[in-house]
Coordinates of C-alpha atoms in Angstrom, one line a residue:
X1 CA -75.4 65.7 -32.4
X2 CA -73.4 63.7 -29.6
X3 CA -69.6 63.1 -29.8
X4 CA -69.1 59.2 -30.0
X5 CA -65.4 57.5 -28.9
X6 CA -64.9 53.9 -29.2
X7 CA -62.2 52.1 -28.4
X8 CA -61.9 48.4 -29.3
X9 CA -59.6 45.4 -30.4
X10 CA -57.6 45.4 -33.7
X11 CA -58.9 41.8 -34.7
X12 CA -62.5 43.6 -34.5
X13 CA -61.9 46.7 -36.2
X14 CA -62.9 45.7 -39.8
X15 CA -66.0 44.1 -38.5
X16 CA -67.1 47.1 -36.3
X17 CA -66.4 49.6 -39.3
X18 CA -68.3 47.4 -41.1
X19 CA -71.5 47.2 -38.6
X20 CA -71.2 51.2 -38.5
X21 CA -71.6 51.3 -42.0
X22 CA -74.7 49.3 -42.2
X23 CA -75.8 51.3 -39.2
X24 CA -75.4 54.4 -41.4
X25 CA -75.7 57.0 -38.2
X26 CA -72.0 57.7 -37.4
X27 CA -70.0 60.6 -39.3
X28 CA -66.4 59.1 -38.6
X29 CA -64.1 62.1 -37.8
X30 CA -60.2 61.8 -38.0
X31 CA -59.1 60.0 -35.2
X32 CA -55.2 59.5 -35.7
X33 CA -54.3 62.4 -33.8
X34 CA -50.6 63.4 -33.2
X35 CA -50.0 60.0 -31.3
X36 CA -51.9 57.1 -32.9
X37 CA -51.2 56.2 -36.3
X38 CA -53.4 55.2 -39.2
X39 CA -53.7 52.4 -41.7
X40 CA -52.4 53.5 -45.1
X41 CA -55.4 52.4 -47.7
X42 CA -55.0 55.0 -50.1
X43 CA -53.6 52.4 -52.7
X44 CA -56.4 50.2 -51.7
X45 CA -59.1 53.1 -52.4
X46 CA -57.0 53.9 -55.9
X47 CA -57.2 50.3 -57.3
X48 CA -61.3 50.2 -56.0
X49 CA -61.6 53.2 -58.1
X50 CA -60.2 52.3 -61.0
X51 CA -62.1 48.9 -61.0
X52 CA -65.4 51.1 -60.6
X53 CA -64.7 53.4 -63.6
X54 CA -64.2 50.2 -65.8
X55 CA -67.5 48.5 -64.4
X56 CA -69.3 51.9 -64.8
X57 CA -67.8 51.9 -68.8
X58 CA -69.1 48.3 -69.2
X59 CA -72.5 48.8 -67.6
X60 CA -73.0 52.2 -69.7
X61 CA -72.6 49.2 -73.0
X62 CA -75.6 47.2 -71.7
X63 CA -79.3 47.9 -72.2
X64 CA -80.8 49.4 -69.1
X65 CA -85.0 48.6 -68.7
X66 CA -85.1 50.6 -65.7
X67 CA -83.9 54.0 -66.7
X68 CA -85.5 57.6 -66.0
X69 CA -87.2 59.4 -63.1
X70 CA -89.7 56.6 -62.2
X71 CA -86.8 53.7 -61.9
X72 CA -86.4 52.2 -58.4
X73 CA -83.2 50.7 -57.1
X74 CA -83.4 47.1 -56.3
X75 CA -83.8 45.9 -52.6
X76 CA -81.4 44.0 -51.2
X77 CA -80.2 42.7 -47.3
X78 CA -77.2 44.6 -46.0
X79 CA -75.3 41.3 -45.6
X80 CA -75.3 40.7 -49.5
X81 CA -73.0 44.0 -49.8
X82 CA -69.8 42.0 -48.9
X83 CA -67.6 41.0 -52.1
X84 CA -67.3 37.3 -51.9
X85 CA -64.0 35.6 -52.6
X86 CA -63.1 35.2 -56.1
X87 CA -65.9 37.3 -57.2
X88 CA -63.6 40.8 -58.2
X89 CA -61.2 38.6 -60.5
X90 CA -64.5 36.8 -62.3
X91 CA -66.5 39.9 -62.8
X92 CA -63.4 42.0 -63.6
X93 CA -62.6 39.5 -66.6
X94 CA -66.2 39.7 -67.6
X95 CA -65.9 43.6 -67.5
X96 CA -62.8 43.5 -69.6
X97 CA -64.7 41.1 -72.4
X98 CA -67.2 43.8 -72.5
X99 CA -64.7 46.5 -72.8
X100 CA -62.8 45.1 -75.6
X101 CA -66.3 45.2 -77.2
X102 CA -66.4 48.9 -76.6
X103 CA -62.8 49.5 -77.7
X104 CA -63.7 47.5 -80.9
X105 CA -66.9 49.9 -81.7
X106 CA -64.9 52.8 -80.8
X107 CA -62.1 51.9 -83.1
X108 CA -64.5 51.4 -86.1
X109 CA -66.4 54.4 -85.3
X110 CA -63.2 56.1 -85.6
X111 CA -62.4 54.5 -89.2
X112 CA -66.1 55.4 -90.4
X113 CA -65.6 58.8 -89.8
X114 CA -62.4 59.0 -91.2
X115 CA -63.7 57.0 -94.3
X116 CA -66.1 59.4 -94.5
X117 CA -64.4 62.5 -94.2
X118 CA -62.0 61.0 -97.1
X119 CA -65.2 60.3 -99.3
X120 CA -66.3 63.6 -98.9
X121 CA -63.2 65.5 -99.8
X122 CA -63.2 63.2 -102.8
X123 CA -66.6 63.8 -104.4
X124 CA -65.5 67.0 -106.2
X125 CA -62.7 64.9 -108.1
X126 CA -64.9 62.1 -109.2
X127 CA -64.7 64.0 -113.0
X128 CA -60.8 63.0 -112.8
X129 CA -59.9 59.8 -114.6
X130 CA -56.1 59.9 -113.5
X131 CA -54.5 59.2 -110.3
X132 CA -55.4 61.9 -107.9
X133 CA -52.3 62.1 -106.0
X134 CA -49.1 64.1 -107.2
X135 CA -47.9 62.2 -110.0
X136 CA -44.0 63.2 -111.3
X137 CA -42.0 62.2 -114.5
X138 CA -38.8 63.0 -116.0
X139 CA -40.6 66.2 -117.4
X140 CA -43.6 66.9 -115.8
X141 CA -45.4 67.3 -112.6
X142 CA -49.4 66.8 -112.2
X143 CA -51.3 68.0 -108.9
X144 CA -54.6 67.8 -107.9
X145 CA -56.2 70.7 -105.5
X146 CA -58.5 73.3 -105.0
X147 CA -58.3 77.2 -105.5
X148 CA -60.3 80.0 -103.7
X149 CA -63.0 81.1 -105.4
X150 CA -65.2 80.0 -108.8
X151 CA -62.8 79.9 -111.4
X152 CA -63.4 79.0 -115.1
X153 CA -60.8 78.1 -118.1
X154 CA -60.6 81.4 -119.2
X155 CA -60.1 83.1 -116.2
X156 CA -57.2 80.4 -115.5
X157 CA -55.5 80.8 -118.8
X158 CA -55.4 84.4 -118.4
X159 CA -53.6 83.9 -114.6
X160 CA -51.2 81.5 -116.4
X161 CA -50.6 84.2 -119.2
X162 CA -49.8 86.2 -116.3
X163 CA -47.1 84.5 -115.0
X164 CA -45.8 83.5 -118.6
X165 CA -46.6 79.9 -117.9
X166 CA -47.2 77.9 -121.2
X167 CA -46.3 74.4 -121.1
X168 CA -49.4 73.8 -118.9
X169 CA -52.6 71.4 -119.2
X170 CA -55.4 71.8 -117.0
X171 CA -58.9 70.1 -116.2
X172 CA -62.1 72.0 -114.1
X173 CA -63.4 69.2 -112.3
X174 CA -65.8 71.0 -109.9
X175 CA -66.7 74.6 -109.2
X176 CA -68.7 76.6 -106.8
X177 CA -68.6 79.9 -105.4
X178 CA -66.2 78.7 -102.5
X179 CA -63.6 76.7 -104.3
X180 CA -62.8 75.3 -107.6
X181 CA -61.3 71.7 -107.9
X182 CA -58.4 71.5 -110.6
X183 CA -56.6 68.8 -111.9
X184 CA -53.2 70.3 -114.3
X185 CA -50.2 69.0 -115.3
X186 CA -46.9 71.2 -116.2
X187 CA -43.4 71.0 -116.9
X188 CA -41.0 70.8 -114.4
X189 CA -38.8 73.8 -116.0
X190 CA -41.7 76.2 -115.0
X191 CA -42.0 74.8 -111.5
X192 CA -40.9 78.4 -109.7
X193 CA -43.4 80.2 -112.0
X194 CA -46.1 77.7 -111.0
X195 CA -45.6 77.8 -107.6
X196 CA -46.2 81.7 -107.7
X197 CA -49.2 80.9 -109.4
X198 CA -50.5 78.6 -106.8
X199 CA -49.9 81.1 -104.3
X200 CA -52.0 83.6 -106.0
X201 CA -55.1 81.5 -106.2
X202 CA -54.5 79.9 -102.8
X203 CA -54.0 76.3 -104.3
X204 CA -54.2 73.5 -101.9
X205 CA -53.7 69.8 -102.3
X206 CA -55.7 67.6 -100.2
X207 CA -53.6 65.3 -97.6
X208 CA -56.0 62.1 -98.2
X209 CA -55.5 62.0 -101.9
X210 CA -54.1 58.6 -103.0
X211 CA -52.7 57.2 -106.5
X212 CA -56.1 55.8 -107.4
X213 CA -58.8 57.5 -109.5
X214 CA -61.3 59.1 -107.1
X215 CA -64.2 57.0 -108.1
X216 CA -62.1 53.7 -107.7
X217 CA -61.4 55.0 -104.1
X218 CA -64.9 55.7 -103.5
X219 CA -65.7 52.4 -104.4
X220 CA -63.3 51.1 -102.0
X221 CA -64.5 53.0 -99.3
X222 CA -68.2 52.3 -99.6
X223 CA -66.9 48.2 -99.6
X224 CA -64.7 49.2 -96.4
X225 CA -67.5 50.9 -94.8
X226 CA -70.0 47.8 -95.5
X227 CA -67.2 45.4 -94.0
X228 CA -67.2 47.7 -90.6
X229 CA -70.6 48.0 -90.4
X230 CA -70.8 44.0 -90.6
X231 CA -68.1 43.4 -88.0
X232 CA -70.2 46.5 -85.8
X233 CA -73.3 43.8 -86.4
X234 CA -71.2 41.2 -85.0
X235 CA -70.1 42.9 -82.0
X236 CA -73.9 44.2 -81.1
X237 CA -74.9 40.4 -81.0
X238 CA -71.8 39.5 -79.0
X239 CA -72.8 42.5 -76.5
X240 CA -76.0 41.5 -76.6
X241 CA -75.2 38.0 -75.1
X242 CA -73.9 39.8 -72.0
X243 CA -77.2 41.7 -71.7
X244 CA -78.2 39.4 -68.8
X245 CA -75.3 40.4 -66.6
X246 CA -76.1 43.9 -66.1
X247 CA -77.8 43.6 -62.8
X248 CA -74.7 41.4 -61.5
X249 CA -72.4 44.2 -62.6
X250 CA -74.5 46.9 -61.1
X251 CA -74.6 44.8 -57.8
X252 CA -70.5 44.4 -58.0
X253 CA -70.4 48.4 -58.6
X254 CA -72.2 49.1 -55.5
X255 CA -70.4 46.4 -53.4
X256 CA -67.0 48.5 -54.5
X257 CA -68.6 51.5 -53.8
X258 CA -69.0 50.0 -49.9
X259 CA -65.7 48.9 -49.6
X260 CA -64.2 52.0 -50.9
X261 CA -66.1 54.0 -48.5
X262 CA -65.2 51.4 -45.6
X263 CA -61.7 51.9 -46.5
X264 CA -62.0 55.6 -46.5
X265 CA -63.1 55.5 -42.8
X266 CA -60.4 52.7 -41.9
X267 CA -57.6 55.4 -43.0
X268 CA -59.3 57.8 -40.3
X269 CA -59.2 55.2 -37.2
X270 CA -56.5 55.3 -34.8
X271 CA -54.5 52.2 -34.0
X272 CA -51.7 50.7 -32.1
X273 CA -50.5 47.5 -31.6
X274 CA -53.6 45.8 -30.2
X275 CA -56.4 48.4 -30.7
X276 CA -58.0 51.0 -32.4
X277 CA -59.8 54.3 -31.4
X278 CA -62.7 55.8 -33.4
X279 CA -64.5 59.1 -33.1
X280 CA -67.2 60.8 -34.8
X281 CA -70.7 62.2 -34.3
X282 CA -74.0 60.7 -34.1
X283 CA -77.5 62.3 -33.8
X284 CA -78.8 62.7 -29.9
X285 CA -81.6 60.2 -30.6
X286 CA -79.4 57.2 -31.8
X287 CA -76.4 57.5 -29.3
X288 CA -77.4 55.7 -26.5
X289 CA -79.3 53.0 -28.7
X290 CA -76.2 52.4 -30.9
X291 CA -74.0 52.5 -27.7
X292 CA -75.8 49.8 -26.3
X293 CA -75.8 47.6 -29.5
X294 CA -71.9 47.8 -29.9
X295 CA -71.2 47.0 -26.5
X296 CA -73.4 43.6 -27.0
X297 CA -71.7 42.5 -30.1
X298 CA -68.3 43.6 -29.6
X299 CA -65.4 43.7 -27.1
X300 CA -65.6 47.8 -26.9
X301 CA -65.8 50.7 -24.9
X302 CA -68.2 53.5 -26.0
X303 CA -68.4 56.9 -24.8
X304 CA -71.0 59.8 -25.7
X305 CA -70.0 63.3 -24.7
X306 CA -71.7 66.7 -25.6
X307 CA -69.2 68.5 -28.5
X308 CA -67.2 71.3 -27.1
X309 CA -67.5 75.0 -28.5
X310 CA -64.4 74.7 -30.6
X311 CA -65.3 71.2 -32.2
X312 CA -66.7 71.4 -36.2
X313 CA -69.7 69.5 -35.4
X314 CA -71.6 68.4 -38.4
X315 CA -75.6 69.6 -39.0
X316 CA -78.5 67.7 -39.9
X317 CA -81.9 69.0 -40.1
X318 CA -84.6 66.8 -38.6
X319 CA -88.1 68.5 -39.3
X320 CA -91.5 67.6 -39.9
X321 CA -93.5 66.6 -43.0
X322 CA -94.3 70.2 -43.9
X323 CA -91.0 71.7 -43.4
X324 CA -88.8 68.9 -44.5
X325 CA -89.0 69.3 -48.0
X326 CA -87.4 72.7 -48.1
X327 CA -84.5 71.7 -46.5
X328 CA -82.5 71.1 -49.5
X329 CA -83.2 75.0 -50.4
X330 CA -80.8 75.8 -47.2
X331 CA -78.7 72.7 -47.8
X332 CA -78.0 74.4 -51.2
X333 CA -77.4 77.6 -49.7
X334 CA -75.2 76.4 -46.9
X335 CA -75.6 74.2 -43.8
X336 CA -75.8 76.2 -40.3
X337 CA -72.9 76.9 -38.4
X338 CA -73.0 75.9 -34.5
X339 CA -74.3 79.4 -33.8
X340 CA -77.3 79.2 -36.2
X341 CA -80.8 78.0 -35.3
X342 CA -82.5 75.8 -37.7
X343 CA -84.1 78.5 -40.4
X344 CA -86.4 75.8 -42.2
X345 CA -89.3 76.0 -39.9
X346 CA -89.7 80.0 -40.7
X347 CA -88.6 79.3 -44.0
X348 CA -91.1 77.0 -45.3
X349 CA -94.2 79.1 -44.4
X350 CA -92.2 82.3 -46.2
X351 CA -91.4 79.9 -49.3
X352 CA -94.8 78.4 -49.8
X353 CA -96.7 81.6 -49.3
X354 CA -94.1 83.8 -51.7
X355 CA -94.4 80.5 -54.1
X356 CA -98.3 80.6 -54.5
X357 CA -98.1 84.2 -54.5
X358 CA -96.2 84.4 -57.8
X359 CA -97.7 81.6 -59.7
X360 CA -101.0 82.9 -58.5
X361 CA -103.0 80.7 -60.5
X362 CA -105.7 78.1 -59.0
X363 CA -105.9 75.5 -62.2
X364 CA -101.8 75.6 -62.2
X365 CA -102.0 75.0 -58.6
X366 CA -104.4 71.9 -58.9
X367 CA -102.3 70.5 -61.5
X368 CA -99.2 70.8 -59.4
X369 CA -100.9 69.6 -56.3
X370 CA -102.2 66.3 -58.0
X371 CA -99.2 65.5 -60.0
X372 CA -96.7 66.3 -57.3
X373 CA -98.7 64.9 -54.6
X374 CA -98.7 61.5 -56.4
X375 CA -95.1 61.6 -57.0
X376 CA -94.3 63.0 -53.5
X377 CA -96.4 61.0 -51.3
X378 CA -97.0 57.7 -53.5
X379 CA -94.9 55.0 -53.8
X380 CA -94.0 55.7 -57.7
X381 CA -90.7 56.9 -56.6
X382 CA -87.8 56.1 -54.2
X383 CA -88.2 57.8 -50.8
X384 CA -84.9 59.8 -51.5
X385 CA -86.6 61.2 -54.6
X386 CA -90.0 62.0 -52.7
X387 CA -89.1 65.6 -51.0
X388 CA -88.6 67.8 -53.9
X389 CA -92.0 67.0 -55.2
X390 CA -93.3 67.3 -51.7
X391 CA -92.1 70.8 -51.8
X392 CA -93.9 71.6 -55.0
X393 CA -97.3 70.0 -53.6
X394 CA -97.1 72.4 -51.0
X395 CA -96.4 74.9 -53.3
X396 CA -99.5 73.8 -55.2
X397 CA -101.4 74.6 -52.2
X398 CA -100.4 78.0 -51.8
X399 CA -100.7 78.5 -55.5
X400 CA -104.3 77.1 -55.7
X401 CA -105.1 79.6 -52.8
X402 CA -103.4 82.5 -54.4
X403 CA -105.5 81.7 -57.5
X404 CA -108.8 81.7 -55.7
X405 CA -107.8 85.4 -53.9
X406 CA -107.0 86.5 -57.4
X407 CA -109.9 85.0 -59.5
X408 CA -107.6 83.1 -61.3
X409 CA -108.3 79.6 -63.0
X410 CA -105.9 79.1 -66.3
X411 CA -106.5 82.9 -66.2
X412 CA -109.8 84.0 -67.1
X413 CA -110.8 80.4 -68.9
X414 CA -113.9 80.1 -67.2
X415 CA -115.4 83.3 -68.4
X416 CA -113.8 83.0 -72.0
X417 CA -115.3 79.6 -72.2
X418 CA -118.6 80.6 -70.8
X419 CA -118.6 83.6 -73.3
X420 CA -117.3 81.4 -76.2
X421 CA -119.7 78.7 -76.2
X422 CA -122.3 79.0 -73.9
X423 CA -124.4 82.1 -72.5
X424 CA -121.4 84.2 -71.1
X425 CA -122.9 83.9 -67.3
X426 CA -120.1 81.9 -65.8
X427 CA -117.3 83.6 -64.2
X428 CA -114.9 83.4 -61.3
X429 CA -114.6 86.2 -59.1
X430 CA -111.8 87.1 -57.1
X431 CA -112.1 86.8 -53.5
X432 CA -109.5 89.3 -52.4
X433 CA -108.9 91.7 -55.3
X434 CA -108.1 91.4 -59.2
X435 CA -104.4 92.0 -59.8
X436 CA -104.9 93.2 -63.5
X437 CA -107.7 95.9 -62.2
X438 CA -105.8 96.8 -59.1
X439 CA -102.1 96.3 -59.5
X440 CA -101.2 99.0 -56.8
X441 CA -103.0 97.2 -54.3
X442 CA -101.2 94.0 -55.0
X443 CA -98.1 96.2 -54.9
X444 CA -98.9 97.3 -51.8
X445 CA -99.5 93.7 -50.4
X446 CA -96.2 92.8 -51.8
X447 CA -94.2 95.4 -49.6
X448 CA -96.4 94.5 -46.6
X449 CA -95.4 91.0 -47.0
X450 CA -91.4 91.7 -47.9
X451 CA -91.5 93.9 -44.4
X452 CA -92.9 91.0 -42.7
X453 CA -90.3 88.8 -44.1
X454 CA -87.6 91.2 -43.2
X455 CA -88.9 92.1 -39.7
X456 CA -89.0 88.0 -38.9
X457 CA -85.5 88.0 -40.3
X458 CA -84.3 90.8 -37.6
X459 CA -86.3 88.9 -34.8
X460 CA -84.3 85.9 -35.4
X461 CA -81.2 88.0 -35.6
X462 CA -82.3 89.5 -32.2
X463 CA -83.2 86.2 -30.5
X464 CA -79.6 84.7 -31.8
X465 CA -78.0 87.6 -30.3
X466 CA -79.6 87.4 -27.4
X467 CA -79.2 83.8 -26.4
X468 CA -75.1 84.4 -27.3
X469 CA -75.3 86.6 -24.0
X470 CA -74.9 90.3 -26.2
X471 CA -77.9 91.4 -24.7
X472 CA -77.3 95.0 -25.4
X473 CA -75.9 94.4 -28.9
X474 CA -79.3 92.7 -29.3
X475 CA -81.2 95.6 -28.5
X476 CA -79.1 98.2 -30.1
X477 CA -78.0 96.7 -33.1
X478 CA -81.3 95.0 -34.0
X479 CA -84.1 95.8 -31.7
X480 CA -83.8 99.3 -32.9
X481 CA -83.9 98.4 -36.4
X482 CA -87.0 96.4 -36.0
X483 CA -88.6 99.2 -34.2
X484 CA -87.6 101.9 -37.1
X485 CA -88.9 99.5 -39.9
X486 CA -92.4 98.6 -37.5
X487 CA -92.8 102.4 -37.1
X488 CA -92.2 102.9 -40.4
X489 CA -94.9 100.5 -41.5
X490 CA -97.1 101.9 -38.7
X491 CA -97.1 105.3 -39.8
X492 CA -97.7 104.1 -43.9
X493 CA -100.9 101.9 -42.3
X494 CA -102.1 105.2 -40.6
X495 CA -101.7 107.3 -43.6
X496 CA -103.0 104.9 -46.0
X497 CA -106.1 104.6 -44.2
X498 CA -106.4 108.4 -42.7
X499 CA -106.1 107.3 -39.0
X500 CA -104.2 110.2 -37.3
X501 CA -103.5 108.2 -33.8
X502 CA -102.3 105.5 -35.8
X503 CA -99.9 107.7 -37.8
X504 CA -98.5 109.5 -34.7
X505 CA -97.7 106.3 -33.3
X506 CA -95.7 105.1 -35.9
X507 CA -93.7 108.3 -36.6
X508 CA -93.0 108.6 -32.8
X509 CA -92.0 105.0 -32.8
X510 CA -89.8 105.4 -36.0
X511 CA -88.1 108.6 -34.4
X512 CA -87.5 107.3 -31.1
X513 CA -85.7 104.0 -32.6
X514 CA -83.9 106.3 -34.9
X515 CA -82.5 108.4 -31.8
X516 CA -81.1 105.2 -30.5
X517 CA -79.3 104.1 -33.6
X518 CA -77.6 107.4 -33.6
X519 CA -76.6 107.0 -29.7
X520 CA -75.6 103.7 -30.0
X521 CA -74.0 102.5 -33.3
X522 CA -70.7 104.6 -32.4
X523 CA -70.5 103.0 -29.3
X524 CA -67.2 101.4 -30.2
X525 CA -65.4 104.5 -30.7
X526 CA -63.9 106.3 -28.1
X527 CA -64.0 109.9 -29.1
X528 CA -67.4 111.1 -28.5
X529 CA -67.5 113.0 -31.9
X530 CA -67.0 110.2 -33.7
X531 CA -69.6 108.1 -31.7
X532 CA -72.3 110.5 -32.4
X533 CA -70.9 110.8 -36.4
X534 CA -70.9 107.1 -36.7
X535 CA -74.3 106.5 -35.0
X536 CA -75.8 109.4 -37.5
X537 CA -73.9 107.5 -40.4
X538 CA -75.7 104.3 -39.2
X539 CA -79.2 105.6 -40.5
X540 CA -77.9 105.3 -44.1
X541 CA -78.3 101.8 -43.6
X542 CA -82.4 102.6 -44.2
X543 CA -81.7 103.2 -47.9
X544 CA -80.2 99.3 -48.0
X545 CA -83.6 98.4 -46.2
X546 CA -85.9 100.0 -48.2
X547 CA -84.3 98.3 -51.4
X548 CA -84.7 94.8 -49.8
X549 CA -88.4 95.8 -49.2
X550 CA -88.9 97.2 -52.7
X551 CA -87.3 93.9 -54.2
X552 CA -90.5 92.1 -53.0
X553 CA -92.4 93.7 -55.7
X554 CA -91.6 91.0 -58.0
X555 CA -94.6 88.9 -55.8
X556 CA -96.6 91.6 -57.9
X557 CA -95.1 91.5 -61.2
X558 CA -94.5 87.4 -61.5
X559 CA -98.3 86.9 -60.0
X560 CA -99.7 89.6 -62.3
X561 CA -97.6 87.8 -65.6
X562 CA -98.8 84.6 -65.1
X563 CA -102.6 85.7 -65.0
X564 CA -102.0 87.9 -67.9
X565 CA -100.2 85.6 -70.1
X566 CA -102.9 82.9 -69.4
X567 CA -105.4 85.5 -70.2
X568 CA -103.9 86.2 -73.7
X569 CA -103.6 82.3 -74.4
X570 CA -107.3 82.0 -74.0
X571 CA -108.2 85.1 -76.0
X572 CA -106.4 83.6 -78.6
X573 CA -108.0 80.3 -78.4
X574 CA -111.6 81.7 -78.6
X575 CA -110.6 83.6 -81.9
X576 CA -111.9 80.4 -83.9
X577 CA -115.6 81.2 -82.4
X578 CA -118.4 78.7 -81.2
X579 CA -117.6 76.1 -84.0
X580 CA -116.2 72.8 -84.1
X581 CA -113.3 74.2 -85.9
X582 CA -113.4 76.9 -82.4
X583 CA -113.6 74.4 -80.1
X584 CA -110.5 72.3 -81.6
X585 CA -108.6 75.4 -82.0
X586 CA -109.1 76.4 -78.6
X587 CA -108.2 73.0 -77.1
X588 CA -105.1 72.9 -79.1
X589 CA -103.9 76.2 -78.5
X590 CA -104.9 76.2 -75.0
X591 CA -102.9 72.9 -74.1
X592 CA -100.2 74.4 -75.9
X593 CA -100.2 78.0 -74.3
X594 CA -101.1 77.1 -70.8
X595 CA -98.3 74.4 -71.2
X596 CA -95.8 76.8 -71.9
X597 CA -96.9 79.6 -69.4
X598 CA -96.9 76.6 -66.8
X599 CA -93.5 75.7 -67.2
X600 CA -91.7 79.4 -67.4
X601 CA -94.0 81.0 -64.8
X602 CA -93.3 78.2 -62.4
X603 CA -89.4 78.4 -63.3
X604 CA -89.5 82.2 -62.4
X605 CA -91.5 81.1 -59.3
X606 CA -89.0 78.9 -58.1
X607 CA -86.3 81.0 -58.9
X608 CA -87.5 84.2 -57.1
X609 CA -88.8 82.4 -54.1
X610 CA -85.2 81.2 -53.7
X611 CA -83.5 84.5 -54.2
X612 CA -86.0 86.1 -51.6
X613 CA -84.9 83.7 -49.2
X614 CA -81.2 83.8 -49.9
X615 CA -80.6 87.5 -50.6
X616 CA -83.4 89.5 -48.2
X617 CA -84.1 86.6 -45.8
X618 CA -81.2 84.7 -44.8
X619 CA -78.3 87.3 -44.9
X620 CA -79.9 89.3 -42.4
X621 CA -79.1 86.8 -39.6
X622 CA -77.8 83.1 -41.3
X623 CA -74.4 82.4 -40.8
X624 CA -73.8 79.2 -42.8
X625 CA -70.7 77.6 -43.7
X626 CA -71.5 74.4 -41.3
X627 CA -70.3 70.8 -42.3
X628 CA -73.6 68.8 -43.6
X629 CA -73.7 65.6 -41.4
X630 CA -72.5 62.9 -43.4
X631 CA -72.3 59.2 -41.6
X632 CA -70.5 56.5 -42.8
X633 CA -73.3 54.4 -44.7
X634 CA -74.3 52.1 -47.9
X635 CA -74.0 55.0 -50.4
X636 CA -75.0 52.9 -53.4
X637 CA -76.1 53.9 -57.3
X638 CA -78.0 50.8 -58.4
X639 CA -79.2 48.8 -55.3
X640 CA -81.1 49.9 -52.1
X641 CA -79.3 47.8 -49.0
X642 CA -81.3 47.4 -45.9
X643 CA -80.1 49.5 -42.7
X644 CA -78.9 47.2 -40.2
X645 CA -80.9 48.6 -37.1
X646 CA -84.4 49.4 -38.2
X647 CA -84.9 47.5 -41.4
X648 CA -85.3 50.3 -43.6
X649 CA -83.9 50.6 -47.1
X650 CA -81.2 53.6 -47.3

């Protein structure tokens, strides 16, 4: 990154910022400082965001023929992103008309829901041929409600006698195990006794009862529902008339998004009475050409500088086609700090390698390659959507490789099909090892690859520390640990293959490096005893490293799970035998079973591959905490505006 600083005339401020926005290469910083003032744009931004929210709500009401994964944004020239005179007023009037329809729809939906609730509450009272609401005369009171539990007439009379209530008449309208609907009329002289009776049976009066018979009210509700449904049909027809306006609303939304971003940038521009000042960051490869273009088009002074050590410089990845797909894995974790190296070139190799080792089926890998190859390298998707599929394409290549190493093609499908429907002569033999027959071998391989992964992380840390001028720290704090782990690995290799010379080399290397740790890890202490004690205690970190190495056993576990489950699916499919029914059941079970196995184990491989990078790899050397390069650009949702400088669609 280069720091760019430019000074120009106030009369060209907006035009220059708009040009920078169409170029999409400058990450603008707060350029106001303590002396220069900035333009207050908060109210304008707030108004734009309010309008955008209304437009988005209106767009959501209109039919979309291009939604979904494969939908592409319309492409349009960058000079079309400006809002024309009178366009805002005209478009917002259209938006308000659509939102009025939306509000009417919502009001009707609330009314329908309320009517449905009222209807449901009245259904249990339909046997009543009197007003459902409470009615009072000079001497009596009637009430309609529900009592907890299931009651019959005898039980209610018994309960009334308990409270010495005699001047009462009631009808049971409906009874379930949960509640009993009752209508009763009683003498006002026994109001106090009746109140206690009601409390005893948890008698509750519904709130929405009217002075009409329940049957009559239900008929009114149905009639009202029909009226509202007719209104909704009219509203739908009216809304359909706006369907051809969706593209215009989407373009207007993107225009406002572009203008909002422009005003956010203008807020950070330092201004005086006649001039303005802008500073920011631009990729080194774009710096000189942008400088020359600006000085040709505007009355402006432009300078490029190397960023200072204390500056918060944004970070951007620039890698080849093999590495670029995994950049999102790192950015999701954290952008690199100014002290970090780009970990993606090294991480990409391990990422693809480990994913394939865990998914480990040639059939699944080929499917992944075909589908993700089309989506990642074809023109089916927009450019920004392709990287993830390119990543999974390379993962598919690795999965196919490991599937052949393990002899797995949809599990043991070739063998199963051959035995069930043929002579049984066909089989796919593993090139390297059968994980089902020799899981211990695969476990040793997994631990070995994990050790290499951790050693690579420590080597990067060694390089970074050495590069920063801390050469002794690189040797003492990282170099000795590399030698300890390497020595243990060489010792284990020698012991496994019974090569005494190799075993001795590993042993002496590990012991020597451990002594080095004891002598150097307490060097910050002034007390000689504490120096030695801290050095000895530092060896305890070997337990953490052993735990990290053992976590790579998941490479064996997930790889074994993929193959075993696939083989079980094949066994279930072959139970129908060599017959037409057996063939149909085999195909059906295989499609369902392998699809499920593919989805579950691909997700597992993805999650655990990420974990190995985040927990075991990055934590050894990666600081992170950097700021992502976010240039002022044409960041839109519905339309793809052409870049001002290179003609590409952004």
